[in-house]
Coordinates of C-alpha atoms and ligand atoms in Angstrom, one line a residue:
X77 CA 0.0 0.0 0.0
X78 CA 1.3 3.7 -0.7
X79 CA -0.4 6.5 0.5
X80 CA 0.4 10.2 -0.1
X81 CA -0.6 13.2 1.9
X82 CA 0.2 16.8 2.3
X83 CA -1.0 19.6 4.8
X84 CA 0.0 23.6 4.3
X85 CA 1.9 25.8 6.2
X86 CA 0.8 29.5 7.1
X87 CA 1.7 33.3 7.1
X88 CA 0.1 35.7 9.2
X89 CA -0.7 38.0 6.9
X90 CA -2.1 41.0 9.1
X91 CA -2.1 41.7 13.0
X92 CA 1.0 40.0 14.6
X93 CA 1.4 40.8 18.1
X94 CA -1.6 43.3 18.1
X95 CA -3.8 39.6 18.2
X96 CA -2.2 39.0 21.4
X97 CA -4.2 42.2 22.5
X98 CA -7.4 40.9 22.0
X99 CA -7.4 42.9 18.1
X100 CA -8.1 40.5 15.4
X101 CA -5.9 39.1 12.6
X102 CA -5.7 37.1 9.1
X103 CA -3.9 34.3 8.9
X104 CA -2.9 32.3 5.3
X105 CA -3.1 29.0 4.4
X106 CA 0.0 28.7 1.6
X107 CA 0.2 26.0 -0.9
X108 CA 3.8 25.2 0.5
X109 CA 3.5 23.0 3.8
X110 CA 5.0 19.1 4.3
X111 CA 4.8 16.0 1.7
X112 CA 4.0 12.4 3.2
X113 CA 4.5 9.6 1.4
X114 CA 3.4 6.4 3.1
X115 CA 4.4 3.0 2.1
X116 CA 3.4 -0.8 3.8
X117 CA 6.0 -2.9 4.8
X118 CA 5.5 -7.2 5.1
X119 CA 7.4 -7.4 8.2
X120 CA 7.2 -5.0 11.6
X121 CA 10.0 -2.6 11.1
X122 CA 8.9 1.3 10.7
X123 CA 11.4 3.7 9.4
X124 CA 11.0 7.4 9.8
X125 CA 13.2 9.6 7.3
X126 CA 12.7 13.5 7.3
X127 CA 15.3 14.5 5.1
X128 CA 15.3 18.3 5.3
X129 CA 17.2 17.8 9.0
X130 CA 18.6 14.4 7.9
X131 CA 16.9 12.2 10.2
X132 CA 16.6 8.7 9.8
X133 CA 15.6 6.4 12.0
X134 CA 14.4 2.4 12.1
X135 CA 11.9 0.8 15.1
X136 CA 10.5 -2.4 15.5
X137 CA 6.5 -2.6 16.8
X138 CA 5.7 -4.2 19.7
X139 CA 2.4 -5.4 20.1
X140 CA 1.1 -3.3 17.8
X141 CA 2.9 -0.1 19.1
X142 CA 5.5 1.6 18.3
X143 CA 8.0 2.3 21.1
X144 CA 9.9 5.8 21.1
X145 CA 11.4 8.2 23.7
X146 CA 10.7 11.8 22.9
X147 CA 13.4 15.0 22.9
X148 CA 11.1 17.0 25.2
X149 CA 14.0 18.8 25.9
X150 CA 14.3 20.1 22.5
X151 CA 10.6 19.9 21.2
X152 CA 11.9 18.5 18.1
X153 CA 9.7 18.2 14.9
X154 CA 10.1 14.6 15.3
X155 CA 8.4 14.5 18.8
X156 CA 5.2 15.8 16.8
X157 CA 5.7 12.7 14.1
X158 CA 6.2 10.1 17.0
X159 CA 3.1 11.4 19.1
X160 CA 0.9 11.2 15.9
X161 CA 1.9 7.6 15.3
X162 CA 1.0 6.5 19.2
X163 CA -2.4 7.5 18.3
X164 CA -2.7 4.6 16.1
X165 CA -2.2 0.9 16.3
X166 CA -0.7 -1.5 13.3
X167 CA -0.5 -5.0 12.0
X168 CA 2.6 -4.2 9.9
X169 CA 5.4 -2.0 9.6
X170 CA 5.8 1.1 7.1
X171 CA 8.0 3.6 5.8
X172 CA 7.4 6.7 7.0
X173 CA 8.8 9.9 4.6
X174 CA 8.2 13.6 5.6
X175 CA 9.4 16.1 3.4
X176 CA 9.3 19.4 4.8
X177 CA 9.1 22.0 1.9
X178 CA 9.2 25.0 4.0
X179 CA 11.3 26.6 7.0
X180 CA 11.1 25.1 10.4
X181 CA 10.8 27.8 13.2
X182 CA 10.5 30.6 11.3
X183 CA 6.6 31.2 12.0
X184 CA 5.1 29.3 9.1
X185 CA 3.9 26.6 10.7
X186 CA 5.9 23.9 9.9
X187 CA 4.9 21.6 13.3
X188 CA 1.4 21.8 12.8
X189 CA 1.9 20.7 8.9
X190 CA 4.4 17.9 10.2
X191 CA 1.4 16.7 12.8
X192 CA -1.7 17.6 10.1
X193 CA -0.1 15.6 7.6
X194 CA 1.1 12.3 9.0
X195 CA -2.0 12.0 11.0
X196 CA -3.9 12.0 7.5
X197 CA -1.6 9.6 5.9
X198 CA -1.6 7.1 8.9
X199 CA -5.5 7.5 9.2
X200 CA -5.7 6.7 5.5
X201 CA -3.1 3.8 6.3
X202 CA -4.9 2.3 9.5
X203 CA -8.2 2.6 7.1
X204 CA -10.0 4.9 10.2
X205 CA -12.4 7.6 9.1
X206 CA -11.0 11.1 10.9
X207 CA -13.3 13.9 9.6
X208 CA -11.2 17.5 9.5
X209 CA -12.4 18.5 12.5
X210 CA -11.1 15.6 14.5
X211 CA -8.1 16.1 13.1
X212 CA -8.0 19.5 14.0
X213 CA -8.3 18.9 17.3
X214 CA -6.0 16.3 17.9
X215 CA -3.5 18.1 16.2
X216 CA -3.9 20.8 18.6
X217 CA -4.0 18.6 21.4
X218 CA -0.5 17.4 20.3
X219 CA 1.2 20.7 20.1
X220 CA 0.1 21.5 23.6
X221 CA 1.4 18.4 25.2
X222 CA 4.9 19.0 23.5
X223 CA 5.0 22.8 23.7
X224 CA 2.9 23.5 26.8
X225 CA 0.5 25.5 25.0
X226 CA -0.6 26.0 21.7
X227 CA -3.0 28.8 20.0
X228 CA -5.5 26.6 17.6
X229 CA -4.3 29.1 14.5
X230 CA -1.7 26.6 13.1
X231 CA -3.6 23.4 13.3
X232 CA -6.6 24.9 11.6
X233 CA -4.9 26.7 9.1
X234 CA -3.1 23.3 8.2
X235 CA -6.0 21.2 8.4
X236 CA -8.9 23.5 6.6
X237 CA -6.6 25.5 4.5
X238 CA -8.1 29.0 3.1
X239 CA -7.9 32.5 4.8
X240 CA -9.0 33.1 8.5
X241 CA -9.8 35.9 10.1
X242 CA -9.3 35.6 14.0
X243 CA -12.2 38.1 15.5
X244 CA -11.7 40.2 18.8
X245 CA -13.6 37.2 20.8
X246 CA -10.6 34.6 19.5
X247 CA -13.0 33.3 17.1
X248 CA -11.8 31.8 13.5
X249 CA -13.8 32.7 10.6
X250 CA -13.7 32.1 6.7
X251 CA -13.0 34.8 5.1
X252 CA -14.8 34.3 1.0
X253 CA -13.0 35.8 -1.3
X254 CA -12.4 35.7 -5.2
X255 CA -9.1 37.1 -5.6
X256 CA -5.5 35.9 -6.4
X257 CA -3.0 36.2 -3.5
X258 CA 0.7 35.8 -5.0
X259 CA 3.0 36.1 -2.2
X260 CA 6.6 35.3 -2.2
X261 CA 8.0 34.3 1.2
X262 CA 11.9 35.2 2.3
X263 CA 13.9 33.8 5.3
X264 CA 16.7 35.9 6.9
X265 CA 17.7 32.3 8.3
X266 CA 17.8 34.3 12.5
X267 CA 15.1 33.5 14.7
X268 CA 13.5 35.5 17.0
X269 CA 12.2 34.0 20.4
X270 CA 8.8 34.9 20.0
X271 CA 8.0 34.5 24.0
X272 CA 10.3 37.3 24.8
X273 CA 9.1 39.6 21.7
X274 CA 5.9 39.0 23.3
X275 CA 7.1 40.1 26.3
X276 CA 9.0 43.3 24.9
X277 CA 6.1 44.3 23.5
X278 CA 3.7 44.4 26.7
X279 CA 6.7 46.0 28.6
X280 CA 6.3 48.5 26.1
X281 CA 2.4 49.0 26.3
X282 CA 2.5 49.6 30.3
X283 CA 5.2 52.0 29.8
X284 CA 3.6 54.2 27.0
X285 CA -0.2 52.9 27.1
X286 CA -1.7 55.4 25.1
X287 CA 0.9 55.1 22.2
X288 CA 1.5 51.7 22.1
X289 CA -2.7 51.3 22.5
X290 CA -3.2 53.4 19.5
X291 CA -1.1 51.3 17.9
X292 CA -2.9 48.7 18.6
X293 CA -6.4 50.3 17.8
X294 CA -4.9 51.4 14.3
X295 CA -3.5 47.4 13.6
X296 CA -7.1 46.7 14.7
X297 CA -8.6 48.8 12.1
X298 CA -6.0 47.4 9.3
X299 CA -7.1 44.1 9.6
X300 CA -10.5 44.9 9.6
X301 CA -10.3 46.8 6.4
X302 CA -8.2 43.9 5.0
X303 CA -10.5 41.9 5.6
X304 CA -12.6 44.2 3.1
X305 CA -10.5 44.4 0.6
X306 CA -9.8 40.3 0.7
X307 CA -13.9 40.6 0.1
X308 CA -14.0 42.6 -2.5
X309 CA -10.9 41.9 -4.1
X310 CA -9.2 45.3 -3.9
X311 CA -5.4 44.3 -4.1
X312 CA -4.3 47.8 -4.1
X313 CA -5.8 48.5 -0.9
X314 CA -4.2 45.3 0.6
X315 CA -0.7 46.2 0.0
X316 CA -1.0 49.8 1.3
X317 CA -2.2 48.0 4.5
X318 CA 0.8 45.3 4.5
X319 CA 3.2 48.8 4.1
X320 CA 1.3 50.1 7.2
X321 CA 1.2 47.1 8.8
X322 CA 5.1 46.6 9.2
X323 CA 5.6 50.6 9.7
X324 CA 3.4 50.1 13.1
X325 CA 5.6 46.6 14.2
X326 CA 8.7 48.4 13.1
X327 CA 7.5 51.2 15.7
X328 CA 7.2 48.4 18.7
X329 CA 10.2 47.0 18.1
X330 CA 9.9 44.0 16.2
X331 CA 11.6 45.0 13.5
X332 CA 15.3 43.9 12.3
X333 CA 18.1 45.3 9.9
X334 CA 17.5 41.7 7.7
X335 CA 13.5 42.0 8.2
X336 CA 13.6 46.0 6.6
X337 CA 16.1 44.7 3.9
X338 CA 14.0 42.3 2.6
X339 CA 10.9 44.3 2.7
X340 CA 12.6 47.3 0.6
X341 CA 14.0 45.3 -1.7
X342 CA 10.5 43.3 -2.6
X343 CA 8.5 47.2 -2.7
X344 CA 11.6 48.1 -4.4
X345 CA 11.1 45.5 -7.4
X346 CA 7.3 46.3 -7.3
X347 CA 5.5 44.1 -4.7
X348 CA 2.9 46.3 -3.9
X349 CA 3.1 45.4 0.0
X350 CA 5.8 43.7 2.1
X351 CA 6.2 43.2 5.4
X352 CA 7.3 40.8 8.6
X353 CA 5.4 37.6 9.2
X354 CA 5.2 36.1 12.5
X355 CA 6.9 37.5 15.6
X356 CA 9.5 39.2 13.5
X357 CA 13.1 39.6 15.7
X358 CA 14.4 37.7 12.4
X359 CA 12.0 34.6 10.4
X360 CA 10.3 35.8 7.6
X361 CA 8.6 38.7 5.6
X362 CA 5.7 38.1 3.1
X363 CA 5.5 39.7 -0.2
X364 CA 2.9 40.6 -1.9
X365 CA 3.2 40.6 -6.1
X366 CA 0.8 40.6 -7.7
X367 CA 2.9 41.8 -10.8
X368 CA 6.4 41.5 -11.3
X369 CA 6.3 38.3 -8.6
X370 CA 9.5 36.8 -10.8
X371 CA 11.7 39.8 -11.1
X372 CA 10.8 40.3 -7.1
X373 CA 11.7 36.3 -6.6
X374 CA 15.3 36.6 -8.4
X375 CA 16.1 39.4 -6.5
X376 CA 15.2 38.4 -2.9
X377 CA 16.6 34.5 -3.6
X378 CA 19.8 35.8 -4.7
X379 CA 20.3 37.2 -1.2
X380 CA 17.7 35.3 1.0
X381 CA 16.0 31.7 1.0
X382 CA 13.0 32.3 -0.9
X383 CA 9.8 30.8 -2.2
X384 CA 6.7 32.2 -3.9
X385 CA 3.1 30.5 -2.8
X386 CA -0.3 31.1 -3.1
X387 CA -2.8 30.9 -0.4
X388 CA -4.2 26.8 0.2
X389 CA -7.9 26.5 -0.2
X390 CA -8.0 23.2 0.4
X391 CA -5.9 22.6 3.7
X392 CA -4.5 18.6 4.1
X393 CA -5.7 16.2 2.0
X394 CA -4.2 12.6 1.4
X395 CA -5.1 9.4 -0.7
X396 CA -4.5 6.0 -1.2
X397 CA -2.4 6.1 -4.7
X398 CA -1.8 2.0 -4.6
X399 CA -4.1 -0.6 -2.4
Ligands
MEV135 C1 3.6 34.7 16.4 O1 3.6 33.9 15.2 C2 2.5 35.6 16.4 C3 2.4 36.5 17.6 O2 1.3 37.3 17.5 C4 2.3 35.7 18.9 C5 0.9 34.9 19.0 O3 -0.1 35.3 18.4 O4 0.9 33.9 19.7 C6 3.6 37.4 17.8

């Protein structure tokens, strides 16, 4: 039997930081996210490979089970593959392959696409029906039992795919739109500990709360009208509020030397809005381009680790390519 499954990654694509404030975001599904491929073996042995961090690894199942030891020191991406397989129980071995076609740790996701993903595939494998939303939630359940606590923003985005906004209340929505969303995505390869940007940043709002609250209440208002123009497809709009967007996160301090150099070089090539995705303190910045997207590509990859996407309508899906 060979099964094949793939789950996307995410951008945030408006109201970083300002969500942790109670002020609502959008959050991206991208066609870019983590490649399972499945395949039965006739004796008991499972082997795990994730090449992108050149892991490779063979177990034996015992009485059904598969018998690991997690890095919960680390909270390594394999801990989420080895707590998705001890939901399940199997009367033979497989080969396991996960191939990670985005960055890890640099606010896209990647975990909850690693989790999403082989939980399809070994549902598929193991011939159990899991609708999305159980799949949501046991995703989620995973990430909090290796990383403490877990907003449910990554596992849905991986698992129903499309663009969400995140109201005041926490609350995911749909958003419908009918519009193209090219973005290119760029890595300065630094990470920034997003717990102690976080941090930084409420240090900042009880030392200057009417500032830093305004900027809040305008990042409010930005995703609100982005949500808008996502509705009525008014892509102009949506870049001026990507530029405004990372002017107001530059101003509380999430900003970086590599973050601003990728942004200017994108609006500088003609992506009609750019800015910092994620917790910023290094990761990623998004690009939008709707025009010019290869010109804008060549010159942020010649410098950066770069991909173009689109948004992922779908979220996972899987299927059973050979019986
Ligand atoms: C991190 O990807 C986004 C932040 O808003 C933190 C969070 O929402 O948990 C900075």
């Amino acid at each position: 039997m060979k099964i094949k499954a793939f789950a996307p990654g995410k951008v945030i694509l408006f109201g970083e930081h300002s969500v942790v404030h109670n002020k609502p975001a959008i959050a991206v599904a991208i066609n870019r996210g983590v490649d399972v491929e499945l395949t039965s073996r006739s004796d008991n042995n499972v082997t795990i490979e994730v090449p992108l961090i050149n892991y490779s690894k063979e177990h034996e199942l015992v009485n059904k089970k598969l018998v690991f030891e997690l890095d919960s020191q680390n909270k390594m991406i394999t801990d989420y593959i080895y707590e998705v397989i001890n939901l399940f129980e199997f009367d033979t071995g497989f080969d396991l392959t996960i191939d990670i076609k985005m960055y890890l740790g640099a606010g896209l996701g990647s975990s909850a696409a690693v989790t999403v993903s082989c939980m399809k595939a070994l549902s598929l494998f193991n011939h159990i029906e899991m609708d999305k939303k159980e799949i949501a939630t046991k995703a989620r359940d995973i990430e909090i039992k290796i990383q403490g606590a877990a907003s449910p923003i990554d596992t849905s985005m991986s698992t129903y795919g499309g663009i969400i906004y995140i109201n005041e209340e926490f609350e995911l929505q749909r958003i419908n739109f009918d519009m193209d969303l090219p973005l290119i995505v760029s890595n300065c390869e630094l990470s920034g500990n997003t717990g102690q940007l976080v941090e930084s940043v409420r240090q900042k709002y009880v030392k200057y709360p009417e500032i830093v609250g305004n900027i809040f209440n305008a990042m409010q208002e930005i995703s609100k009208n982005a949500k808008h123009a996502l509705e009525n497809g008014n892509s102009e709009e949506l870049g001026d509020l990507m530029n405004l967007n990372q002017g107001l996160l530059d101003s509380i301090g999430v900003n970086t030397v590599e973050l601003s150099d990728m942004v200017y070089l994108s609006r500088k090539f003609g992506a009609k809005g750019s800015k910092l995705t994620g917790s910023g303190g290094g990761g990623c910045i998004i690009a939008y381009c709707p025009e010019n997207i290869n010109r804008i590509y060549e010159e942020l990859s010649s410098k950066y680790p770069t991909f173009k996407c689109e948004q992922s309508d779908e979220g996972v899906y899987g299927q059973i390519i050979q019986e």
